[in-house]
Amino acid sequence: MNRKSTIKAFIFCLVLAAGLYLYFGFYNPSHDAIDKATTEVSVSSDELTSTYILNEKNANSIYRGKVIEVDGVVKKVSFLNNRNTVLLYGNDKYSNVLCDMQSNQIEKVKELKPGQKIRIKGVCKGFLKDAIVLNCMLINTQINE
Amino acid sequence: MNKIIILLFMLTGFTDVEVKSDQIITRQGQTSFFSYTSVENIEAKNNQVLSIIDLSKHKIAVSMLMNAFVFKKSLMHEHFNESYIESDLYPKATFEGDIIDFDPLAPGTQIKIIKGDLTIHGITKEVEIKTTIENNNGNYLLTGDFEVAVKDFDIKIPPILAPNIAKTISITFRFEYQPYEK
């Protein structure tokens, strides 16, 4: 009997440890499941870049770490370094919105054309020369007339 | 007279080309870091590294967002940003340096030392990085790797996690540049 309880306790601990490992190791409190995450801010690519150029600190307080939806026009699509990246025109020639698309978006990304108006959803990480948005997915793609 | 006009055109044409090709840029440079210990291996990748090279001045600048590093496990991402790098306080890592004895016009591969200031976690250290530069018809690719000591950048690892994180972190980079049109 005593031995049985020890085994039970041992199995319980094992299950608990495995559970904790799975929870902390794989549960993702960031925004990997972007399609299920609620959009916190909606903004145009023009406004996103101009807010950053005007005052980066202020822009970070609005956008950084948030799930955002960005409306913009495709400047370029790139598959460099095995990533699917969409560049949206910003409010000046040098600054764009750089969207790193999720791998499940590849078929949709391949069909995008420069000049196309799109909306993407992703997590804003901040600004270098471009506003950087990761874990992106396309929503509501439409073609310019 | 016609010859002079042609010559003038050629001169202005060449000057134009020179100004345009002075600077090259990548917005999607790749930087990875690795920490190997007997307990666990940690790897993270940043695919949105910005870098500009001034070909005539042989200068290079690099900037990256620390919270844009992608880890296999989200807990590692959280520890990295919140406890070690403190990316709210120090959102970027930067490097500014000189490519020593760089010949931008030489075709093919050249291996050069880049010497400059690396800033991580608000601490700046002078580093020398051996870099392979490939010039393929004016398209430049820079690759290389180097190591940094965690303690050099005042990154505090709690004693309980010390066995999980290497004292020296290996960093690799791959930057594919394009002309920077002004």
Short mmCIF file of C-alpha atoms in Angstrom, two decimals:
data_model
loop_
_atom_site.label_atom_id
_atom_site.label_comp_id
_atom_site.label_asym_id
_atom_site.label_seq_id
_atom_site.Cartn_x
_atom_site.Cartn_y
_atom_site.Cartn_z
CA MET A 1 0.00 0.00 0.00
CA ASN A 2 2.73 2.34 1.05
CA ARG A 3 4.65 1.52 -2.06
CA LYS A 4 1.57 2.17 -4.18
CA SER A 5 1.16 5.66 -2.70
CA THR A 6 4.81 6.42 -3.37
CA ILE A 7 4.38 5.40 -7.00
CA LYS A 8 1.19 7.47 -7.25
CA ALA A 9 2.94 10.50 -5.74
CA PHE A 10 5.86 9.98 -8.09
CA ILE A 11 3.57 9.80 -11.15
CA PHE A 12 1.68 12.87 -9.94
CA CYS A 13 4.95 14.81 -9.62
CA LEU A 14 6.03 13.62 -13.06
CA VAL A 15 2.77 14.75 -14.65
CA LEU A 16 2.96 18.07 -12.82
CA ALA A 17 6.56 18.63 -13.93
CA ALA A 18 5.66 17.76 -17.53
CA GLY A 19 2.68 20.13 -17.33
CA LEU A 20 4.80 22.97 -15.96
CA TYR A 21 7.45 22.34 -18.59
CA LEU A 22 4.88 22.43 -21.38
CA TYR A 23 3.23 25.51 -19.90
CA PHE A 24 6.38 27.54 -19.43
CA GLY A 25 8.28 26.12 -22.37
CA PHE A 26 5.64 26.31 -25.04
CA TYR A 27 2.76 28.43 -23.82
CA ASN A 28 3.21 31.70 -25.54
CA PRO A 29 1.93 34.78 -23.78
CA SER A 30 3.19 36.99 -26.63
CA HIS A 31 1.10 37.21 -29.74
CA ASP A 32 1.99 34.15 -31.76
CA ALA A 33 -1.65 33.24 -32.22
CA ILE A 34 -2.14 36.52 -33.95
CA ASP A 35 -5.43 35.66 -35.63
CA LYS A 36 -7.05 35.13 -32.24
CA ALA A 37 -5.47 38.17 -30.58
CA THR A 38 -7.56 41.32 -30.22
CA THR A 39 -6.33 44.31 -32.19
CA GLU A 40 -5.25 47.05 -29.82
CA VAL A 41 -4.55 49.85 -32.32
CA SER A 42 -5.52 50.38 -35.97
CA VAL A 43 -3.40 52.76 -38.00
CA SER A 44 -2.36 53.60 -41.57
CA SER A 45 1.24 52.92 -42.64
CA ASP A 46 1.62 56.69 -43.25
CA GLU A 47 0.57 57.57 -39.73
CA LEU A 48 2.60 54.78 -38.12
CA THR A 49 5.86 55.92 -39.74
CA SER A 50 5.19 59.64 -39.30
CA THR A 51 4.42 59.18 -35.58
CA TYR A 52 7.73 57.33 -35.18
CA ILE A 53 9.71 59.93 -37.14
CA LEU A 54 8.19 62.75 -35.10
CA ASN A 55 8.85 61.23 -31.67
CA GLU A 56 10.07 57.67 -31.29
CA LYS A 57 9.54 57.50 -27.53
CA ASN A 58 5.97 58.70 -27.81
CA ALA A 59 5.27 56.33 -30.71
CA ASN A 60 6.70 53.41 -28.72
CA SER A 61 4.27 54.15 -25.90
CA ILE A 62 1.39 53.90 -28.40
CA TYR A 63 2.47 50.96 -30.57
CA ARG A 64 5.40 48.98 -29.13
CA GLY A 65 4.48 45.47 -28.02
CA LYS A 66 0.87 45.96 -29.16
CA VAL A 67 -1.21 43.96 -31.64
CA ILE A 68 -1.81 46.46 -34.42
CA GLU A 69 -3.63 46.52 -37.75
CA VAL A 70 -1.92 48.52 -40.46
CA ASP A 71 -3.47 49.73 -43.73
CA GLY A 72 -1.00 50.43 -46.49
CA VAL A 73 0.17 50.03 -50.06
CA VAL A 74 2.64 47.27 -50.95
CA LYS A 75 6.05 48.68 -51.93
CA LYS A 76 7.91 45.40 -52.17
CA VAL A 77 7.68 41.71 -51.28
CA SER A 78 10.90 39.95 -50.27
CA PHE A 79 11.82 36.36 -49.49
CA LEU A 80 15.33 37.15 -48.24
CA ASN A 81 16.78 34.83 -45.55
CA ASN A 82 13.80 32.47 -46.00
CA ARG A 83 11.45 35.04 -44.50
CA ASN A 84 8.28 36.37 -46.11
CA THR A 85 8.52 40.12 -45.79
CA VAL A 86 6.11 42.76 -47.04
CA LEU A 87 7.20 46.39 -47.16
CA LEU A 88 4.43 48.99 -47.01
CA TYR A 89 5.01 52.58 -48.15
CA GLY A 90 5.54 54.96 -45.26
CA ASN A 91 4.97 58.69 -45.24
CA ASP A 92 8.39 59.46 -46.73
CA LYS A 93 10.70 57.84 -49.24
CA TYR A 94 13.09 56.37 -46.67
CA SER A 95 10.76 54.94 -44.05
CA ASN A 96 8.43 52.02 -44.60
CA VAL A 97 6.53 49.53 -42.53
CA LEU A 98 8.44 46.25 -42.55
CA CYS A 99 6.07 43.33 -41.96
CA ASP A 100 7.56 39.92 -41.20
CA MET A 101 4.79 37.53 -42.24
CA GLN A 102 3.96 34.27 -40.46
CA SER A 103 5.01 31.17 -42.38
CA ASN A 104 1.37 30.12 -42.97
CA GLN A 105 0.89 33.31 -45.03
CA ILE A 106 3.33 32.36 -47.77
CA GLU A 107 0.77 31.49 -50.48
CA LYS A 108 -1.07 34.77 -49.95
CA VAL A 109 2.19 36.74 -49.79
CA LYS A 110 3.36 35.27 -53.12
CA GLU A 111 0.30 36.74 -54.82
CA LEU A 112 0.83 40.28 -53.57
CA LYS A 113 1.80 42.92 -56.13
CA PRO A 114 3.45 46.31 -55.59
CA GLY A 115 0.78 49.02 -55.48
CA GLN A 116 -1.79 46.72 -53.93
CA LYS A 117 -3.67 48.11 -50.94
CA ILE A 118 -3.68 45.68 -48.02
CA ARG A 119 -4.31 45.43 -44.31
CA ILE A 120 -2.05 43.40 -42.04
CA LYS A 121 -2.24 42.46 -38.39
CA GLY A 122 0.87 41.87 -36.30
CA VAL A 123 2.90 42.87 -33.25
CA CYS A 124 4.74 46.19 -33.44
CA LYS A 125 8.32 45.88 -32.18
CA GLY A 126 9.56 49.44 -32.69
CA PHE A 127 11.40 51.54 -35.25
CA LEU A 128 14.82 51.60 -36.91
CA LYS A 129 14.60 53.19 -40.34
CA ASP A 130 11.26 51.45 -40.74
CA ALA A 131 8.51 50.52 -38.33
CA ILE A 132 8.97 46.81 -37.61
CA VAL A 133 5.94 44.55 -37.25
CA LEU A 134 6.38 40.82 -36.60
CA ASN A 135 4.08 37.75 -36.65
CA CYS A 136 2.02 39.37 -39.40
CA MET A 137 -0.99 38.01 -41.22
CA LEU A 138 -3.01 39.47 -44.07
CA ILE A 139 -6.59 40.42 -43.51
CA ASN A 140 -9.01 41.69 -46.12
CA THR A 141 -6.71 41.78 -49.13
CA GLN A 142 -8.05 43.84 -51.98
CA ILE A 143 -6.69 44.89 -55.31
CA ASN A 144 -6.35 48.49 -56.39
CA GLU A 145 -8.43 49.51 -59.33
CA MET B 1 31.54 71.49 -79.52
CA ASN B 2 29.51 68.28 -79.68
CA LYS B 3 32.39 66.41 -78.10
CA ILE B 4 32.45 68.86 -75.20
CA ILE B 5 28.71 68.40 -74.66
CA ILE B 6 29.10 64.62 -74.72
CA LEU B 7 32.01 64.88 -72.28
CA LEU B 8 29.95 67.08 -69.97
CA PHE B 9 27.08 64.59 -70.11
CA MET B 10 29.44 61.75 -69.31
CA LEU B 11 30.98 63.64 -66.40
CA THR B 12 27.64 64.56 -64.85
CA GLY B 13 26.45 61.02 -65.52
CA PHE B 14 29.43 59.51 -63.74
CA THR B 15 29.15 61.92 -60.81
CA ASP B 16 25.52 60.93 -60.45
CA VAL B 17 26.38 57.24 -60.41
CA GLU B 18 29.10 57.87 -57.84
CA VAL B 19 26.81 59.75 -55.46
CA LYS B 20 24.14 57.07 -55.71
CA SER B 21 26.48 54.16 -55.12
CA ASP B 22 28.22 55.78 -52.15
CA GLN B 23 25.93 54.21 -49.59
CA ILE B 24 24.41 50.76 -49.46
CA ILE B 25 21.72 49.53 -47.10
CA THR B 26 20.08 46.44 -45.73
CA ARG B 27 16.83 46.58 -43.78
CA GLN B 28 16.68 42.81 -43.43
CA GLY B 29 20.07 41.84 -42.12
CA GLN B 30 20.20 38.62 -40.15
CA THR B 31 21.87 38.29 -36.75
CA SER B 32 21.77 35.21 -34.56
CA PHE B 33 23.20 34.45 -31.18
CA PHE B 34 23.96 31.14 -29.55
CA SER B 35 24.56 30.18 -25.96
CA TYR B 36 25.86 26.64 -25.50
CA THR B 37 25.98 25.01 -22.07
CA SER B 38 25.70 21.43 -20.86
CA VAL B 39 22.25 22.28 -19.44
CA GLU B 40 20.65 23.78 -22.55
CA ASN B 41 21.36 25.50 -25.83
CA ILE B 42 19.70 28.80 -26.51
CA GLU B 43 19.44 30.30 -29.99
CA ALA B 44 17.70 33.43 -31.22
CA LYS B 45 17.45 35.15 -34.57
CA ASN B 46 16.73 38.71 -35.66
CA ASN B 47 15.85 39.15 -39.34
CA GLN B 48 15.21 42.90 -39.34
CA VAL B 49 18.67 44.29 -38.69
CA LEU B 50 19.37 47.67 -40.28
CA SER B 51 22.84 48.40 -41.64
CA ILE B 52 24.30 51.11 -43.85
CA ILE B 53 27.79 51.14 -45.34
CA ASP B 54 29.44 54.25 -46.72
CA LEU B 55 31.62 52.73 -49.43
CA SER B 56 33.79 55.81 -49.95
CA LYS B 57 34.47 56.35 -46.24
CA HIS B 58 34.71 52.60 -45.46
CA LYS B 59 32.31 53.10 -42.56
CA ILE B 60 29.57 50.77 -41.37
CA ALA B 61 26.65 51.30 -38.99
CA VAL B 62 24.33 48.61 -37.63
CA SER B 63 21.21 48.89 -35.50
CA MET B 64 18.76 46.29 -34.27
CA LEU B 65 15.74 46.02 -31.99
CA MET B 66 16.45 43.66 -29.10
CA ASN B 67 12.79 42.67 -28.75
CA ALA B 68 12.75 41.49 -32.40
CA PHE B 69 14.92 38.45 -31.58
CA VAL B 70 12.87 35.31 -32.07
CA PHE B 71 13.44 32.36 -29.70
CA LYS B 72 12.21 28.80 -29.88
CA LYS B 73 10.54 29.15 -26.49
CA SER B 74 8.56 32.19 -25.42
CA LEU B 75 9.88 31.98 -21.86
CA MET B 76 13.41 32.53 -23.17
CA HIS B 77 12.18 35.58 -25.10
CA GLU B 78 10.59 36.92 -21.93
CA HIS B 79 13.68 36.36 -19.74
CA PHE B 80 15.94 37.86 -22.39
CA ASN B 81 13.90 41.05 -22.77
CA GLU B 82 12.71 41.59 -19.23
CA SER B 83 15.57 40.35 -17.05
CA TYR B 84 18.82 40.31 -19.02
CA ILE B 85 18.75 42.86 -21.83
CA GLU B 86 16.02 45.06 -20.31
CA SER B 87 14.77 45.99 -23.74
CA ASP B 88 12.33 48.58 -22.39
CA LEU B 89 15.29 50.58 -21.09
CA TYR B 90 17.75 49.64 -23.85
CA PRO B 91 15.64 48.83 -26.91
CA LYS B 92 18.48 48.76 -29.45
CA ALA B 93 21.93 47.28 -29.93
CA THR B 94 24.16 49.30 -32.23
CA PHE B 95 27.55 49.08 -33.88
CA GLU B 96 29.56 51.77 -35.62
CA GLY B 97 32.93 51.07 -37.11
CA ASP B 98 35.51 51.23 -39.87
CA ILE B 99 36.24 48.50 -42.38
CA ILE B 100 40.04 48.44 -42.27
CA ASP B 101 41.83 48.38 -45.67
CA PHE B 102 38.54 47.87 -47.50
CA ASP B 103 38.62 48.11 -51.29
CA PRO B 104 34.99 48.56 -52.42
CA LEU B 105 35.92 48.18 -56.07
CA ALA B 106 37.70 44.82 -55.72
CA PRO B 107 35.47 42.08 -57.13
CA GLY B 108 35.01 38.73 -55.36
CA THR B 109 35.76 37.94 -51.75
CA GLN B 110 37.93 39.86 -49.31
CA ILE B 111 38.36 39.19 -45.61
CA LYS B 112 38.70 42.36 -43.55
CA ILE B 113 38.72 43.47 -39.94
CA ILE B 114 35.94 45.80 -38.87
CA LYS B 115 36.90 47.83 -35.84
CA GLY B 116 34.35 49.83 -33.91
CA ASP B 117 32.06 50.39 -30.96
CA LEU B 118 29.46 47.81 -30.04
CA THR B 119 26.69 48.99 -27.72
CA ILE B 120 24.48 46.45 -25.95
CA HIS B 121 22.44 47.05 -22.79
CA GLY B 122 23.67 50.65 -22.67
CA ILE B 123 27.34 49.59 -22.44
CA THR B 124 29.80 50.38 -25.24
CA LYS B 125 32.87 48.25 -25.95
CA GLU B 126 35.42 48.44 -28.72
CA VAL B 127 35.46 45.23 -30.77
CA GLU B 128 37.28 43.87 -33.81
CA ILE B 129 35.26 41.60 -36.07
CA LYS B 130 36.74 39.48 -38.85
CA THR B 131 34.31 39.82 -41.74
CA THR B 132 33.99 38.20 -45.15
CA ILE B 133 32.96 40.74 -47.77
CA GLU B 134 31.67 39.48 -51.12
CA ASN B 135 31.34 41.96 -53.94
CA ASN B 136 29.26 40.45 -56.71
CA ASN B 137 28.97 43.16 -59.39
CA GLY B 138 28.36 45.86 -56.79
CA ASN B 139 26.04 43.72 -54.65
CA TYR B 140 27.74 43.37 -51.31
CA LEU B 141 27.30 40.54 -48.81
CA LEU B 142 28.92 40.71 -45.37
CA THR B 143 29.11 37.61 -43.18
CA GLY B 144 31.00 36.74 -40.05
CA ASP B 145 30.91 35.69 -36.45
CA PHE B 146 32.36 36.86 -33.18
CA GLU B 147 31.95 36.34 -29.46
CA VAL B 148 30.95 38.61 -26.63
CA ALA B 149 31.33 38.04 -22.89
CA VAL B 150 28.06 38.49 -21.01
CA LYS B 151 29.83 40.25 -18.12
CA ASP B 152 31.28 42.93 -20.44
CA PHE B 153 27.80 44.33 -20.99
CA ASP B 154 26.67 44.36 -17.37
CA ILE B 155 24.04 41.67 -18.02
CA LYS B 156 23.02 40.14 -14.72
CA ILE B 157 22.08 36.47 -14.70
CA PRO B 158 20.45 35.21 -11.49
CA PRO B 159 22.62 32.50 -9.81
CA ILE B 160 19.89 29.86 -10.25
CA LEU B 161 20.00 30.30 -14.04
CA ALA B 162 23.78 30.77 -14.34
CA PRO B 163 24.37 27.12 -15.43
CA ASN B 164 21.86 27.58 -18.30
CA ILE B 165 23.56 30.56 -19.92
CA ALA B 166 27.03 30.55 -21.43
CA LYS B 167 29.55 33.11 -20.20
CA THR B 168 30.48 33.82 -23.81
CA ILE B 169 27.79 34.23 -26.45
CA SER B 170 28.52 33.50 -30.14
CA ILE B 171 27.07 35.96 -32.62
CA THR B 172 26.76 35.39 -36.36
CA PHE B 173 25.59 37.85 -39.00
CA ARG B 174 24.62 37.92 -42.66
CA PHE B 175 23.93 41.27 -44.29
CA GLU B 176 22.92 41.49 -47.95
CA TYR B 177 23.06 45.09 -49.12
CA GLN B 178 21.31 47.08 -51.83
CA PRO B 179 22.06 50.55 -53.18
CA TYR B 180 20.64 53.22 -50.89
CA GLU B 181 18.71 55.46 -53.23
CA LYS B 182 18.50 59.07 -52.17
#
